[in-house]
Amino acid sequence: MNGNLDVVEAALVGNSSAKAALDIALHDLWAKTLGQPVWKLLGGSGADVETDVTISVNPPEEMARDALGAVKRGFKCLKTKVGVGAEIDFARLKAIREAVGPEPRIRIDANQGWEPAEAVRVLNRMADAGFGIELVEQPVKARDLKGMAYVTANSPIPVVADEACWSPEQALNILNLGAANSVNVKLMKCGGLRQARRITAVAESLGARVMIGCMLEGKVSCAAAVHLTSASSCIDAVDLDGPALCSVDPVSGGPQFDGPVIRLGSGAGFGVADVPGVKWNG
């Protein structure tokens, strides 16, 4: 398998999502050939994984309703989008916390939306207000590592690098510069499981933690991320809610996404048995 992964990595510069698709397929084939789940071959436990759920940017009262609905569906951790204006962002978080009460954990994702000084002001204000924010993703522009380091040094809330971190080399640079407390790994962003495992190894070697996330993805690619989560002791924040946001699940087999709980199962590979429209050989 490693030879094939070498070919995928060297095929083109960039194109990380296409490479991730091939990487995931190769890992699935490898594990199915051996009759084992990927998580087991990677040294994982196969234990259930718990994910957060995303609350999209809307008026504060609408976000509060969405957050309360998610809590009623069993989610214990909410990831709230912010970064479109410090004052309205504060109002959004205030409305959400008042709606759901003190128990649910709240993460925020600014998607590069703030300037460094603005980020420090609003994060300190949120902390002083007792919103209990667990972490903030990418508060400033991805290319502004100096600004990220300023926020990380002055924020009471841990900073996670997302758009700034696509590779093991970038993860190493970010963490050595103090530009974030941890990094967000996404298979579509970094190019698949092999690169993701390298990033987690870098983080672990530096004593940092890892958040694992996804784009708007379905079950197959999220299944690969769940198997990686099971095998990585340094991953402590899970944002794999893509399948939970889908109205239907056309895929047979694979992990079960039951609200906030993801159950891996013991099927070979990633456990996926059938994807409509895909012809299987063998």
Short mmCIF file of N, CA and C in Angstrom, two decimals, residues 30-115:
data_model
loop_
_atom_site.label_atom_id
_atom_site.label_comp_id
_atom_site.label_asym_id
_atom_site.label_seq_id
_atom_site.Cartn_x
_atom_site.Cartn_y
_atom_site.Cartn_z
N TRP A 30 -6.72 -2.19 1.66
CA TRP A 30 -5.69 -2.83 2.49
C TRP A 30 -6.32 -3.59 3.65
N ALA A 31 -7.22 -2.93 4.36
CA ALA A 31 -7.83 -3.55 5.54
C ALA A 31 -8.79 -4.67 5.14
N LYS A 32 -9.53 -4.49 4.04
CA LYS A 32 -10.44 -5.54 3.61
C LYS A 32 -9.68 -6.78 3.13
N THR A 33 -8.52 -6.56 2.53
CA THR A 33 -7.69 -7.69 2.12
C THR A 33 -7.27 -8.52 3.33
N LEU A 34 -7.05 -7.84 4.44
CA LEU A 34 -6.63 -8.51 5.67
C LEU A 34 -7.81 -8.92 6.54
N GLY A 35 -9.03 -8.53 6.13
CA GLY A 35 -10.22 -8.90 6.88
C GLY A 35 -10.34 -8.22 8.22
N GLN A 36 -9.80 -7.01 8.34
CA GLN A 36 -9.79 -6.30 9.61
C GLN A 36 -10.32 -4.87 9.42
N PRO A 37 -10.90 -4.28 10.47
CA PRO A 37 -11.26 -2.87 10.38
C PRO A 37 -10.01 -2.00 10.41
N VAL A 38 -10.07 -0.86 9.74
CA VAL A 38 -8.91 0.02 9.70
C VAL A 38 -8.50 0.45 11.10
N TRP A 39 -9.46 0.75 11.95
CA TRP A 39 -9.11 1.22 13.29
C TRP A 39 -8.26 0.19 14.04
N LYS A 40 -8.52 -1.08 13.82
CA LYS A 40 -7.75 -2.11 14.51
C LYS A 40 -6.33 -2.20 13.97
N LEU A 41 -6.17 -2.11 12.65
CA LEU A 41 -4.84 -2.15 12.05
C LEU A 41 -4.00 -0.94 12.43
N LEU A 42 -4.67 0.18 12.75
CA LEU A 42 -3.96 1.38 13.17
C LEU A 42 -3.72 1.41 14.68
N GLY A 43 -4.16 0.37 15.37
CA GLY A 43 -3.93 0.30 16.81
C GLY A 43 -5.00 0.96 17.65
N GLY A 44 -6.19 1.13 17.08
CA GLY A 44 -7.26 1.79 17.80
C GLY A 44 -8.05 0.86 18.69
N SER A 45 -8.98 1.46 19.44
CA SER A 45 -9.79 0.71 20.40
C SER A 45 -11.14 0.28 19.84
N GLY A 46 -11.63 1.00 18.83
CA GLY A 46 -12.96 0.72 18.31
C GLY A 46 -14.08 1.26 19.17
N ALA A 47 -13.72 2.05 20.20
CA ALA A 47 -14.74 2.61 21.09
C ALA A 47 -15.58 3.67 20.37
N ASP A 48 -16.77 3.91 20.89
CA ASP A 48 -17.63 4.95 20.34
C ASP A 48 -16.92 6.30 20.38
N VAL A 49 -17.26 7.14 19.43
CA VAL A 49 -16.71 8.49 19.34
C VAL A 49 -17.86 9.47 19.45
N GLU A 50 -17.66 10.57 20.15
CA GLU A 50 -18.71 11.58 20.29
C GLU A 50 -18.32 12.84 19.54
N THR A 51 -19.22 13.33 18.70
CA THR A 51 -18.96 14.53 17.92
C THR A 51 -19.79 15.72 18.41
N ASP A 52 -19.31 16.91 18.07
CA ASP A 52 -20.12 18.10 18.27
C ASP A 52 -21.06 18.26 17.09
N VAL A 53 -21.81 19.34 17.04
CA VAL A 53 -22.66 19.66 15.90
C VAL A 53 -22.54 21.16 15.63
N THR A 54 -22.56 21.53 14.37
CA THR A 54 -22.35 22.93 13.99
C THR A 54 -23.64 23.73 14.03
N ILE A 55 -23.55 24.91 14.61
CA ILE A 55 -24.64 25.88 14.61
C ILE A 55 -24.23 27.00 13.66
N SER A 56 -24.91 27.11 12.53
CA SER A 56 -24.52 28.05 11.49
C SER A 56 -24.83 29.49 11.89
N VAL A 57 -24.14 30.43 11.23
CA VAL A 57 -24.32 31.85 11.51
C VAL A 57 -25.69 32.32 11.04
N ASN A 58 -26.43 32.88 11.97
CA ASN A 58 -27.76 33.45 11.72
C ASN A 58 -28.02 34.51 12.79
N PRO A 59 -29.16 35.16 12.79
CA PRO A 59 -29.48 36.07 13.89
C PRO A 59 -29.42 35.35 15.23
N PRO A 60 -29.07 36.06 16.30
CA PRO A 60 -28.90 35.40 17.61
C PRO A 60 -30.06 34.53 18.04
N GLU A 61 -31.28 35.00 17.86
CA GLU A 61 -32.43 34.23 18.32
C GLU A 61 -32.60 32.93 17.53
N GLU A 62 -32.25 32.96 16.24
CA GLU A 62 -32.33 31.74 15.43
C GLU A 62 -31.25 30.76 15.83
N MET A 63 -30.05 31.26 16.10
CA MET A 63 -28.97 30.38 16.53
C MET A 63 -29.29 29.76 17.89
N ALA A 64 -29.93 30.54 18.75
CA ALA A 64 -30.32 30.01 20.06
C ALA A 64 -31.32 28.87 19.89
N ARG A 65 -32.28 29.03 18.98
CA ARG A 65 -33.25 27.96 18.73
C ARG A 65 -32.56 26.72 18.17
N ASP A 66 -31.65 26.93 17.22
CA ASP A 66 -30.92 25.80 16.64
C ASP A 66 -30.09 25.08 17.69
N ALA A 67 -29.45 25.84 18.56
CA ALA A 67 -28.63 25.24 19.61
C ALA A 67 -29.48 24.44 20.58
N LEU A 68 -30.61 24.99 20.96
CA LEU A 68 -31.50 24.27 21.88
C LEU A 68 -32.03 23.00 21.23
N GLY A 69 -32.34 23.08 19.93
CA GLY A 69 -32.79 21.88 19.23
C GLY A 69 -31.72 20.81 19.19
N ALA A 70 -30.47 21.21 19.00
CA ALA A 70 -29.37 20.24 18.98
C ALA A 70 -29.21 19.57 20.33
N VAL A 71 -29.32 20.35 21.39
CA VAL A 71 -29.21 19.78 22.74
C VAL A 71 -30.34 18.79 23.00
N LYS A 72 -31.53 19.10 22.54
CA LYS A 72 -32.66 18.19 22.72
C LYS A 72 -32.46 16.89 21.94
N ARG A 73 -31.65 16.95 20.85
CA ARG A 73 -31.34 15.74 20.09
C ARG A 73 -30.18 14.96 20.71
N GLY A 74 -29.66 15.43 21.81
CA GLY A 74 -28.64 14.68 22.53
C GLY A 74 -27.23 15.22 22.42
N PHE A 75 -27.01 16.27 21.63
CA PHE A 75 -25.65 16.79 21.49
C PHE A 75 -25.24 17.52 22.76
N LYS A 76 -24.04 17.17 23.22
CA LYS A 76 -23.50 17.78 24.44
C LYS A 76 -22.45 18.84 24.15
N CYS A 77 -22.10 18.98 22.86
CA CYS A 77 -21.09 19.96 22.48
C CYS A 77 -21.55 20.65 21.19
N LEU A 78 -21.53 21.97 21.18
CA LEU A 78 -21.96 22.77 20.04
C LEU A 78 -20.78 23.53 19.47
N LYS A 79 -20.68 23.53 18.14
CA LYS A 79 -19.67 24.36 17.48
C LYS A 79 -20.39 25.50 16.76
N THR A 80 -20.14 26.70 17.24
CA THR A 80 -20.86 27.87 16.77
C THR A 80 -20.00 28.69 15.83
N LYS A 81 -20.54 29.00 14.68
CA LYS A 81 -19.83 29.86 13.73
C LYS A 81 -19.93 31.32 14.17
N VAL A 82 -18.79 32.02 14.10
CA VAL A 82 -18.73 33.44 14.43
C VAL A 82 -17.81 34.11 13.40
N GLY A 83 -17.34 35.32 13.71
CA GLY A 83 -16.36 35.96 12.86
C GLY A 83 -16.93 36.95 11.86
N VAL A 84 -18.17 37.38 12.03
CA VAL A 84 -18.76 38.34 11.09
C VAL A 84 -19.14 39.65 11.78
N GLY A 85 -18.43 39.98 12.85
CA GLY A 85 -18.67 41.21 13.60
C GLY A 85 -18.63 40.92 15.08
N ALA A 86 -17.71 41.55 15.80
CA ALA A 86 -17.49 41.22 17.21
C ALA A 86 -18.73 41.42 18.07
N GLU A 87 -19.45 42.53 17.86
CA GLU A 87 -20.61 42.81 18.70
C GLU A 87 -21.72 41.79 18.49
N ILE A 88 -22.03 41.50 17.24
CA ILE A 88 -23.08 40.53 16.96
C ILE A 88 -22.64 39.12 17.35
N ASP A 89 -21.34 38.82 17.23
CA ASP A 89 -20.83 37.52 17.67
C ASP A 89 -21.05 37.34 19.17
N PHE A 90 -20.80 38.40 19.94
CA PHE A 90 -21.02 38.34 21.39
C PHE A 90 -22.50 38.09 21.68
N ALA A 91 -23.37 38.79 20.95
CA ALA A 91 -24.81 38.61 21.14
C ALA A 91 -25.24 37.19 20.80
N ARG A 92 -24.64 36.62 19.76
CA ARG A 92 -24.97 35.24 19.37
C ARG A 92 -24.62 34.27 20.49
N LEU A 93 -23.41 34.40 21.03
CA LEU A 93 -22.99 33.49 22.09
C LEU A 93 -23.80 33.67 23.36
N LYS A 94 -24.15 34.91 23.66
CA LYS A 94 -24.97 35.19 24.84
C LYS A 94 -26.33 34.51 24.69
N ALA A 95 -26.94 34.64 23.52
CA ALA A 95 -28.25 34.03 23.29
C ALA A 95 -28.18 32.51 23.38
N ILE A 96 -27.12 31.94 22.80
CA ILE A 96 -26.98 30.48 22.83
C ILE A 96 -26.79 29.97 24.25
N ARG A 97 -25.90 30.60 25.00
CA ARG A 97 -25.64 30.13 26.37
C ARG A 97 -26.89 30.28 27.23
N GLU A 98 -27.62 31.36 27.07
CA GLU A 98 -28.85 31.54 27.85
C GLU A 98 -29.89 30.49 27.48
N ALA A 99 -29.91 30.07 26.21
CA ALA A 99 -30.90 29.10 25.75
C ALA A 99 -30.59 27.69 26.24
N VAL A 100 -29.32 27.30 26.19
CA VAL A 100 -28.98 25.89 26.48
C VAL A 100 -28.55 25.66 27.92
N GLY A 101 -28.29 26.74 28.66
CA GLY A 101 -27.85 26.57 30.03
C GLY A 101 -26.35 26.29 30.14
N PRO A 102 -25.87 25.97 31.33
CA PRO A 102 -24.42 25.89 31.56
C PRO A 102 -23.77 24.57 31.16
N GLU A 103 -24.56 23.52 30.93
CA GLU A 103 -23.98 22.20 30.75
C GLU A 103 -23.32 21.95 29.39
N PRO A 104 -23.98 22.22 28.26
CA PRO A 104 -23.35 21.91 26.97
C PRO A 104 -22.04 22.67 26.76
N ARG A 105 -21.06 21.98 26.21
CA ARG A 105 -19.81 22.62 25.86
C ARG A 105 -19.99 23.41 24.57
N ILE A 106 -19.30 24.53 24.47
CA ILE A 106 -19.41 25.38 23.28
C ILE A 106 -18.02 25.65 22.72
N ARG A 107 -17.88 25.38 21.42
CA ARG A 107 -16.68 25.75 20.67
C ARG A 107 -17.10 26.80 19.65
N ILE A 108 -16.17 27.67 19.28
CA ILE A 108 -16.49 28.66 18.26
C ILE A 108 -15.49 28.60 17.12
N ASP A 109 -15.97 28.91 15.93
CA ASP A 109 -15.14 28.88 14.73
C ASP A 109 -15.29 30.20 14.00
N ALA A 110 -14.22 31.00 14.00
CA ALA A 110 -14.28 32.33 13.40
C ALA A 110 -13.98 32.32 11.91
N ASN A 111 -13.49 31.21 11.37
CA ASN A 111 -13.23 31.11 9.93
C ASN A 111 -12.43 32.30 9.40
N GLN A 112 -11.40 32.72 10.14
CA GLN A 112 -10.47 33.79 9.73
C GLN A 112 -11.13 35.18 9.77
N GLY A 113 -12.25 35.31 10.48
CA GLY A 113 -13.06 36.52 10.37
C GLY A 113 -12.64 37.73 11.17
N TRP A 114 -11.74 37.59 12.14
CA TRP A 114 -11.38 38.72 12.99
C TRP A 114 -9.96 39.20 12.69
N GLU A 115 -9.68 40.43 13.08
CA GLU A 115 -8.31 40.94 13.13
C GLU A 115 -7.73 40.55 14.49
#
